[in-house]
mmCIF file of N, CA and C in Angstrom:
data_model
loop_
_atom_site.group_PDB
_atom_site.id
_atom_site.type_symbol
_atom_site.label_atom_id
_atom_site.label_comp_id
_atom_site.label_asym_id
_atom_site.label_seq_id
_atom_site.Cartn_x
_atom_site.Cartn_y
_atom_site.Cartn_z
ATOM 1 N N MET A 227 0.276 -10.938 9.834
ATOM 2 C CA MET A 227 1.320 -11.361 8.920
ATOM 3 C C MET A 227 1.171 -10.576 7.621
ATOM 4 N N THR A 228 2.285 -10.070 7.105
ATOM 5 C CA THR A 228 2.236 -9.279 5.890
ATOM 6 C C THR A 228 2.445 -10.172 4.670
ATOM 7 N N THR A 229 1.852 -9.762 3.595
ATOM 8 C CA THR A 229 2.033 -10.486 2.347
ATOM 9 C C THR A 229 3.122 -9.809 1.540
ATOM 10 N N GLN A 230 3.542 -10.451 0.486
ATOM 11 C CA GLN A 230 4.590 -9.900 -0.365
ATOM 12 C C GLN A 230 4.149 -8.606 -1.031
ATOM 13 N N THR A 231 2.862 -8.406 -1.259
ATOM 14 C CA THR A 231 2.400 -7.184 -1.918
ATOM 15 C C THR A 231 2.460 -5.980 -0.988
ATOM 16 N N GLU A 232 2.477 -6.180 0.325
ATOM 17 C CA GLU A 232 2.568 -5.074 1.261
ATOM 18 C C GLU A 232 4.006 -4.693 1.567
ATOM 19 N N MET A 233 4.943 -5.556 1.285
ATOM 20 C CA MET A 233 6.337 -5.316 1.635
ATOM 21 C C MET A 233 6.938 -4.084 0.966
ATOM 22 N N PRO A 234 6.648 -3.769 -0.301
ATOM 23 C CA PRO A 234 7.245 -2.555 -0.867
ATOM 24 C C PRO A 234 6.866 -1.301 -0.085
ATOM 25 N N TYR A 235 5.626 -1.239 0.388
ATOM 26 C CA TYR A 235 5.220 -0.088 1.190
ATOM 27 C C TYR A 235 6.008 -0.035 2.492
ATOM 28 N N LEU A 236 6.189 -1.169 3.133
ATOM 29 C CA LEU A 236 6.926 -1.186 4.396
ATOM 30 C C LEU A 236 8.382 -0.780 4.191
ATOM 31 N N LYS A 237 8.998 -1.263 3.131
ATOM 32 C CA LYS A 237 10.385 -0.902 2.857
ATOM 33 C C LYS A 237 10.506 0.582 2.517
ATOM 34 N N ALA A 238 9.596 1.100 1.713
ATOM 35 C CA ALA A 238 9.637 2.513 1.344
ATOM 36 C C ALA A 238 9.326 3.403 2.548
ATOM 37 N N LEU A 239 8.389 2.980 3.384
ATOM 38 C CA LEU A 239 8.085 3.767 4.578
ATOM 39 C C LEU A 239 9.213 3.666 5.605
ATOM 40 N N ALA A 240 9.946 2.569 5.605
ATOM 41 C CA ALA A 240 11.133 2.482 6.459
ATOM 42 C C ALA A 240 12.178 3.499 6.005
ATOM 43 N N CYS A 241 12.288 3.698 4.701
ATOM 44 C CA CYS A 241 13.171 4.749 4.177
ATOM 45 C C CYS A 241 12.699 6.118 4.658
ATOM 46 N N SER A 242 11.382 6.318 4.687
ATOM 47 C CA SER A 242 10.829 7.582 5.178
ATOM 48 C C SER A 242 11.157 7.799 6.647
ATOM 49 N N VAL A 243 11.073 6.738 7.431
ATOM 50 C CA VAL A 243 11.390 6.850 8.868
ATOM 51 C C VAL A 243 12.859 7.224 9.055
ATOM 52 N N VAL A 244 13.739 6.600 8.298
ATOM 53 C CA VAL A 244 15.166 6.915 8.391
ATOM 54 C C VAL A 244 15.415 8.363 7.967
ATOM 55 N N ALA A 245 14.803 8.784 6.861
ATOM 56 C CA ALA A 245 14.984 10.160 6.390
ATOM 57 C C ALA A 245 14.438 11.164 7.401
ATOM 58 N N PHE A 246 13.290 10.862 8.001
ATOM 59 C CA PHE A 246 12.706 11.756 8.995
ATOM 60 C C PHE A 246 13.593 11.835 10.232
ATOM 61 N N THR A 247 14.120 10.705 10.673
ATOM 62 C CA THR A 247 14.994 10.687 11.848
ATOM 63 C C THR A 247 16.266 11.507 11.593
ATOM 64 N N LEU A 248 16.856 11.344 10.424
ATOM 65 C CA LEU A 248 18.028 12.135 10.081
ATOM 66 C C LEU A 248 17.679 13.619 9.972
ATOM 67 N N GLY A 249 16.512 13.906 9.416
ATOM 68 C CA GLY A 249 16.064 15.292 9.293
ATOM 69 C C GLY A 249 15.816 15.941 10.642
ATOM 70 N N VAL A 250 15.232 15.203 11.575
ATOM 71 C CA VAL A 250 14.995 15.735 12.922
ATOM 72 C C VAL A 250 16.329 16.004 13.611
ATOM 73 N N GLY A 251 17.261 15.092 13.464
ATOM 74 C CA GLY A 251 18.587 15.315 14.035
ATOM 75 C C GLY A 251 19.242 16.555 13.464
ATOM 76 N N ALA A 252 19.158 16.715 12.157
ATOM 77 C CA ALA A 252 19.730 17.904 11.517
ATOM 78 C C ALA A 252 18.989 19.170 11.935
ATOM 79 N N LEU A 253 17.672 19.064 12.077
ATOM 80 C CA LEU A 253 16.854 20.217 12.465
ATOM 81 C C LEU A 253 17.259 20.731 13.841
ATOM 82 N N PHE A 254 17.448 19.826 14.788
ATOM 83 C CA PHE A 254 17.798 20.246 16.136
ATOM 84 C C PHE A 254 19.282 20.587 16.291
ATOM 85 N N MET A 255 20.086 20.221 15.298
ATOM 86 C CA MET A 255 21.485 20.641 15.305
ATOM 87 C C MET A 255 21.668 21.969 14.576
ATOM 88 N N GLY A 256 20.601 22.472 13.966
ATOM 89 C CA GLY A 256 20.668 23.769 13.305
ATOM 90 C C GLY A 256 20.797 23.729 11.800
ATOM 91 N N TYR A 257 20.884 22.548 11.218
ATOM 92 C CA TYR A 257 20.972 22.421 9.765
ATOM 93 C C TYR A 257 19.569 22.218 9.204
ATOM 94 N N VAL A 258 19.048 23.215 8.531
ATOM 95 C CA VAL A 258 17.691 23.110 7.995
ATOM 96 C C VAL A 258 17.655 23.635 6.564
ATOM 97 N N LEU A 259 16.623 23.265 5.864
ATOM 98 C CA LEU A 259 16.359 23.852 4.561
ATOM 99 C C LEU A 259 15.881 25.284 4.781
ATOM 100 N N PRO A 260 16.099 26.162 3.835
ATOM 101 C CA PRO A 260 15.671 27.552 4.027
ATOM 102 C C PRO A 260 14.177 27.712 4.285
ATOM 103 N N SER A 261 13.372 26.818 3.767
ATOM 104 C CA SER A 261 11.922 26.966 3.902
ATOM 105 C C SER A 261 11.361 26.362 5.181
ATOM 106 N N ILE A 262 12.143 25.573 5.895
ATOM 107 C CA ILE A 262 11.636 24.903 7.088
ATOM 108 C C ILE A 262 12.004 25.727 8.317
ATOM 109 N N GLN A 263 11.024 25.932 9.180
ATOM 110 C CA GLN A 263 11.259 26.678 10.403
ATOM 111 C C GLN A 263 12.126 25.867 11.346
ATOM 112 N N ALA A 264 12.869 26.574 12.173
ATOM 113 C CA ALA A 264 13.754 25.893 13.120
ATOM 114 C C ALA A 264 12.952 25.334 14.290
ATOM 115 N N GLY A 265 13.493 24.308 14.925
ATOM 116 C CA GLY A 265 12.875 23.736 16.116
ATOM 117 C C GLY A 265 11.652 22.900 15.820
ATOM 118 N N LYS A 266 10.789 22.811 16.819
ATOM 119 C CA LYS A 266 9.612 21.951 16.725
ATOM 120 C C LYS A 266 8.612 22.424 15.681
ATOM 121 N N ALA A 267 8.632 23.698 15.314
ATOM 122 C CA ALA A 267 7.680 24.220 14.334
ATOM 123 C C ALA A 267 7.886 23.601 12.953
ATOM 124 N N GLY A 268 9.095 23.122 12.659
ATOM 125 C CA GLY A 268 9.373 22.542 11.356
ATOM 126 C C GLY A 268 9.091 21.060 11.240
ATOM 127 N N LEU A 269 8.710 20.411 12.338
ATOM 128 C CA LEU A 269 8.495 18.957 12.316
ATOM 129 C C LEU A 269 7.378 18.505 11.370
ATOM 130 N N PRO A 270 6.200 19.165 11.348
ATOM 131 C CA PRO A 270 5.162 18.689 10.413
ATOM 132 C C PRO A 270 5.588 18.782 8.948
ATOM 133 N N GLU A 271 6.293 19.860 8.616
ATOM 134 C CA GLU A 271 6.757 20.018 7.241
ATOM 135 C C GLU A 271 7.806 18.962 6.901
ATOM 136 N N LEU A 272 8.676 18.703 7.833
ATOM 137 C CA LEU A 272 9.706 17.685 7.648
ATOM 138 C C LEU A 272 9.087 16.292 7.523
ATOM 139 N N LEU A 273 8.062 16.026 8.308
ATOM 140 C CA LEU A 273 7.368 14.741 8.230
ATOM 141 C C LEU A 273 6.731 14.548 6.852
ATOM 142 N N ALA A 274 6.110 15.601 6.349
ATOM 143 C CA ALA A 274 5.488 15.510 5.016
ATOM 144 C C ALA A 274 6.543 15.291 3.935
ATOM 145 N N LEU A 275 7.663 15.998 4.046
ATOM 146 C CA LEU A 275 8.729 15.830 3.058
ATOM 147 C C LEU A 275 9.319 14.423 3.087
ATOM 148 N N ALA A 276 9.281 13.768 4.233
ATOM 149 C CA ALA A 276 9.819 12.409 4.333
ATOM 150 C C ALA A 276 8.792 11.355 3.922
ATOM 151 N N LEU A 277 7.512 11.593 4.196
ATOM 152 C CA LEU A 277 6.491 10.579 3.909
ATOM 153 C C LEU A 277 6.070 10.514 2.442
ATOM 154 N N VAL A 278 6.015 11.654 1.771
ATOM 155 C CA VAL A 278 5.540 11.667 0.379
ATOM 156 C C VAL A 278 6.390 10.764 -0.520
ATOM 157 N N PRO A 279 7.727 10.861 -0.488
ATOM 158 C CA PRO A 279 8.508 9.953 -1.340
ATOM 159 C C PRO A 279 8.310 8.476 -0.984
ATOM 160 N N GLY A 280 8.147 8.167 0.301
ATOM 161 C CA GLY A 280 7.914 6.777 0.695
ATOM 162 C C GLY A 280 6.616 6.233 0.133
ATOM 163 N N LEU A 281 5.586 7.058 0.178
ATOM 164 C CA LEU A 281 4.295 6.620 -0.361
ATOM 165 C C LEU A 281 4.338 6.469 -1.877
ATOM 166 N N VAL A 282 5.003 7.400 -2.555
ATOM 167 C CA VAL A 282 5.099 7.336 -4.023
ATOM 168 C C VAL A 282 5.893 6.112 -4.464
ATOM 169 N N VAL A 283 7.038 5.902 -3.851
ATOM 170 C CA VAL A 283 7.877 4.749 -4.224
ATOM 171 C C VAL A 283 7.177 3.442 -3.867
ATOM 172 N N GLY A 284 6.515 3.404 -2.717
ATOM 173 C CA GLY A 284 5.765 2.203 -2.340
ATOM 174 C C GLY A 284 4.674 1.871 -3.343
ATOM 175 N N LEU A 285 3.998 2.903 -3.832
ATOM 176 C CA LEU A 285 2.945 2.688 -4.835
ATOM 177 C C LEU A 285 3.523 2.134 -6.129
ATOM 178 N N PHE A 286 4.613 2.745 -6.607
ATOM 179 C CA PHE A 286 5.228 2.259 -7.844
ATOM 180 C C PHE A 286 5.765 0.843 -7.685
ATOM 181 N N ALA A 287 6.376 0.551 -6.546
ATOM 182 C CA ALA A 287 6.940 -0.786 -6.327
ATOM 183 C C ALA A 287 5.832 -1.832 -6.217
ATOM 184 N N LYS A 288 4.727 -1.462 -5.603
ATOM 185 C CA LYS A 288 3.629 -2.422 -5.454
ATOM 186 C C LYS A 288 2.958 -2.715 -6.798
ATOM 187 N N ARG A 289 2.857 -1.694 -7.642
ATOM 188 C CA ARG A 289 2.187 -1.877 -8.933
ATOM 189 C C ARG A 289 3.089 -2.492 -10.007
ATOM 190 N N SER A 290 4.360 -2.643 -9.702
ATOM 191 C CA SER A 290 5.293 -3.210 -10.660
ATOM 192 C C SER A 290 5.008 -4.702 -10.863
ATOM 193 N N ALA A 291 5.262 -5.166 -12.069
ATOM 194 C CA ALA A 291 5.049 -6.584 -12.369
ATOM 195 C C ALA A 291 6.079 -7.465 -11.664
ATOM 196 N N LYS A 292 7.293 -6.958 -11.531
ATOM 197 C CA LYS A 292 8.355 -7.706 -10.851
ATOM 198 C C LYS A 292 8.586 -7.097 -9.471
ATOM 199 N N PRO A 293 8.949 -7.914 -8.511
ATOM 200 C CA PRO A 293 9.263 -7.357 -7.183
ATOM 201 C C PRO A 293 10.545 -6.521 -7.242
ATOM 202 N N TRP A 294 10.521 -5.397 -6.538
ATOM 203 C CA TRP A 294 11.679 -4.514 -6.507
ATOM 204 C C TRP A 294 12.644 -4.963 -5.426
ATOM 205 N N PRO A 295 13.939 -5.043 -5.755
ATOM 206 C CA PRO A 295 14.916 -5.331 -4.702
ATOM 207 C C PRO A 295 15.079 -4.100 -3.797
ATOM 208 N N LEU A 296 15.657 -4.310 -2.649
ATOM 209 C CA LEU A 296 15.803 -3.231 -1.674
ATOM 210 C C LEU A 296 16.632 -2.073 -2.227
ATOM 211 N N TRP A 297 17.689 -2.363 -2.969
ATOM 212 C CA TRP A 297 18.531 -1.292 -3.499
ATOM 213 C C TRP A 297 17.747 -0.401 -4.456
ATOM 214 N N LEU A 298 16.814 -0.962 -5.207
ATOM 215 C CA LEU A 298 16.006 -0.170 -6.132
ATOM 216 C C LEU A 298 15.016 0.708 -5.375
ATOM 217 N N ILE A 299 14.437 0.191 -4.322
ATOM 218 C CA ILE A 299 13.521 0.984 -3.502
ATOM 219 C C ILE A 299 14.263 2.154 -2.861
ATOM 220 N N ILE A 300 15.456 1.882 -2.323
ATOM 221 C CA ILE A 300 16.237 2.950 -1.692
ATOM 222 C C ILE A 300 16.666 3.987 -2.720
ATOM 223 N N GLY A 301 17.123 3.543 -3.872
ATOM 224 C CA GLY A 301 17.534 4.472 -4.930
ATOM 225 C C GLY A 301 16.383 5.326 -5.430
ATOM 226 N N ALA A 302 15.250 4.693 -5.667
ATOM 227 C CA ALA A 302 14.077 5.442 -6.116
ATOM 228 C C ALA A 302 13.610 6.408 -5.036
ATOM 229 N N PHE A 303 13.672 5.976 -3.782
ATOM 230 C CA PHE A 303 13.291 6.856 -2.678
ATOM 231 C C PHE A 303 14.172 8.103 -2.652
ATOM 232 N N LEU A 304 15.473 7.914 -2.786
ATOM 233 C CA LEU A 304 16.378 9.064 -2.755
ATOM 234 C C LEU A 304 16.134 10.020 -3.913
ATOM 235 N N ILE A 305 15.867 9.478 -5.079
ATOM 236 C CA ILE A 305 15.586 10.329 -6.244
ATOM 237 C C ILE A 305 14.293 11.113 -6.030
ATOM 238 N N VAL A 306 13.251 10.445 -5.575
ATOM 239 C CA VAL A 306 11.976 11.129 -5.342
ATOM 240 C C VAL A 306 12.110 12.125 -4.184
ATOM 241 N N LEU A 307 12.883 11.777 -3.161
ATOM 242 C CA LEU A 307 13.097 12.689 -2.034
ATOM 243 C C LEU A 307 13.769 13.979 -2.501
ATOM 244 N N VAL A 308 14.790 13.865 -3.330
ATOM 245 C CA VAL A 308 15.472 15.050 -3.849
ATOM 246 C C VAL A 308 14.518 15.872 -4.721
ATOM 247 N N ALA A 309 13.731 15.205 -5.563
ATOM 248 C CA ALA A 309 12.796 15.921 -6.437
ATOM 249 C C ALA A 309 11.709 16.637 -5.636
ATOM 250 N N VAL A 310 11.149 15.961 -4.639
ATOM 251 C CA VAL A 310 10.093 16.570 -3.819
ATOM 252 C C VAL A 310 10.657 17.742 -3.016
ATOM 253 N N THR A 311 11.852 17.583 -2.469
ATOM 254 C CA THR A 311 12.468 18.655 -1.695
ATOM 255 C C THR A 311 12.786 19.854 -2.579
ATOM 256 N N ALA A 312 13.310 19.615 -3.764
ATOM 257 C CA ALA A 312 13.603 20.719 -4.688
ATOM 258 C C ALA A 312 12.319 21.437 -5.108
ATOM 259 N N ALA A 313 11.274 20.679 -5.381
ATOM 260 C CA ALA A 313 9.994 21.292 -5.753
ATOM 261 C C ALA A 313 9.429 22.098 -4.586
ATOM 262 N N HIS A 314 9.548 21.584 -3.383
ATOM 263 C CA HIS A 314 9.066 22.293 -2.194
ATOM 264 C C HIS A 314 9.815 23.594 -2.000
ATOM 265 N N GLU A 315 11.133 23.547 -2.120
ATOM 266 C CA GLU A 315 11.940 24.756 -1.953
ATOM 267 C C GLU A 315 11.619 25.783 -3.027
ATOM 268 N N ALA A 316 11.450 25.342 -4.269
ATOM 269 C CA ALA A 316 11.115 26.264 -5.358
ATOM 270 C C ALA A 316 9.743 26.891 -5.140
ATOM 271 N N LEU A 317 8.782 26.102 -4.688
ATOM 272 C CA LEU A 317 7.440 26.626 -4.449
ATOM 273 C C LEU A 317 7.437 27.639 -3.316
ATOM 274 N N VAL A 318 8.138 27.350 -2.234
ATOM 275 C CA VAL A 318 8.190 28.288 -1.113
ATOM 276 C C VAL A 318 8.900 29.572 -1.529
ATOM 277 N N SER A 319 9.987 29.465 -2.278
ATOM 278 C CA SER A 319 10.688 30.657 -2.756
ATOM 279 C C SER A 319 9.794 31.494 -3.649
ATOM 280 N N TRP A 320 9.031 30.850 -4.515
ATOM 281 C CA TRP A 320 8.116 31.560 -5.399
ATOM 282 C C TRP A 320 7.021 32.258 -4.599
ATOM 283 N N ARG A 321 6.484 31.570 -3.593
ATOM 284 C CA ARG A 321 5.429 32.169 -2.770
ATOM 285 C C ARG A 321 5.949 33.349 -1.970
ATOM 286 N N ILE A 322 7.179 33.276 -1.478
ATOM 287 C CA ILE A 322 7.771 34.400 -0.756
ATOM 288 C C ILE A 322 8.009 35.577 -1.698
ATOM 289 N N ALA A 323 8.529 35.295 -2.897
ATOM 290 C CA ALA A 323 8.806 36.348 -3.864
ATOM 291 C C ALA A 323 7.539 37.060 -4.316
ATOM 292 N N ASN A 324 6.417 36.373 -4.341
ATOM 293 C CA ASN A 324 5.165 36.978 -4.793
ATOM 294 C C ASN A 324 4.311 37.477 -3.638
ATOM 295 N N GLY A 325 4.827 37.469 -2.454
ATOM 296 C CA GLY A 325 4.115 37.995 -1.305
ATOM 297 C C GLY A 325 2.989 37.119 -0.795
ATOM 298 N N LEU A 326 2.987 35.856 -1.160
ATOM 299 C CA LEU A 326 1.929 34.953 -0.720
ATOM 300 C C LEU A 326 2.255 34.275 0.597
ATOM 301 N N LEU A 327 3.505 34.423 1.036
ATOM 302 C CA LEU A 327 3.949 33.781 2.261
ATOM 303 C C LEU A 327 4.836 34.756 3.009
ATOM 304 N N LYS A 328 4.662 34.810 4.308
ATOM 305 C CA LYS A 328 5.460 35.751 5.108
ATOM 306 C C LYS A 328 6.826 35.205 5.397
#
């Protein structure tokens, strides 16, 4: 049985599962980020991009004095997901431009 303090993590990780599922669908349909490899090779990177925002939002929601409603968890997840994805794309572009990545 889960306690109320574990629920923010479960809700945020549920957002990660939904984002990963949508990302896998897009990956196999051919819609990918420029930095992610096509097909099965891109799955670990996609998993990391989906899990990091869930863990961050879950941590913030758990440490909050007031319980977060579901809409706030989803909104925060989307904001962190966009920020993490943008940072990932910028880092990969920088590494390619400097010859650190093939």
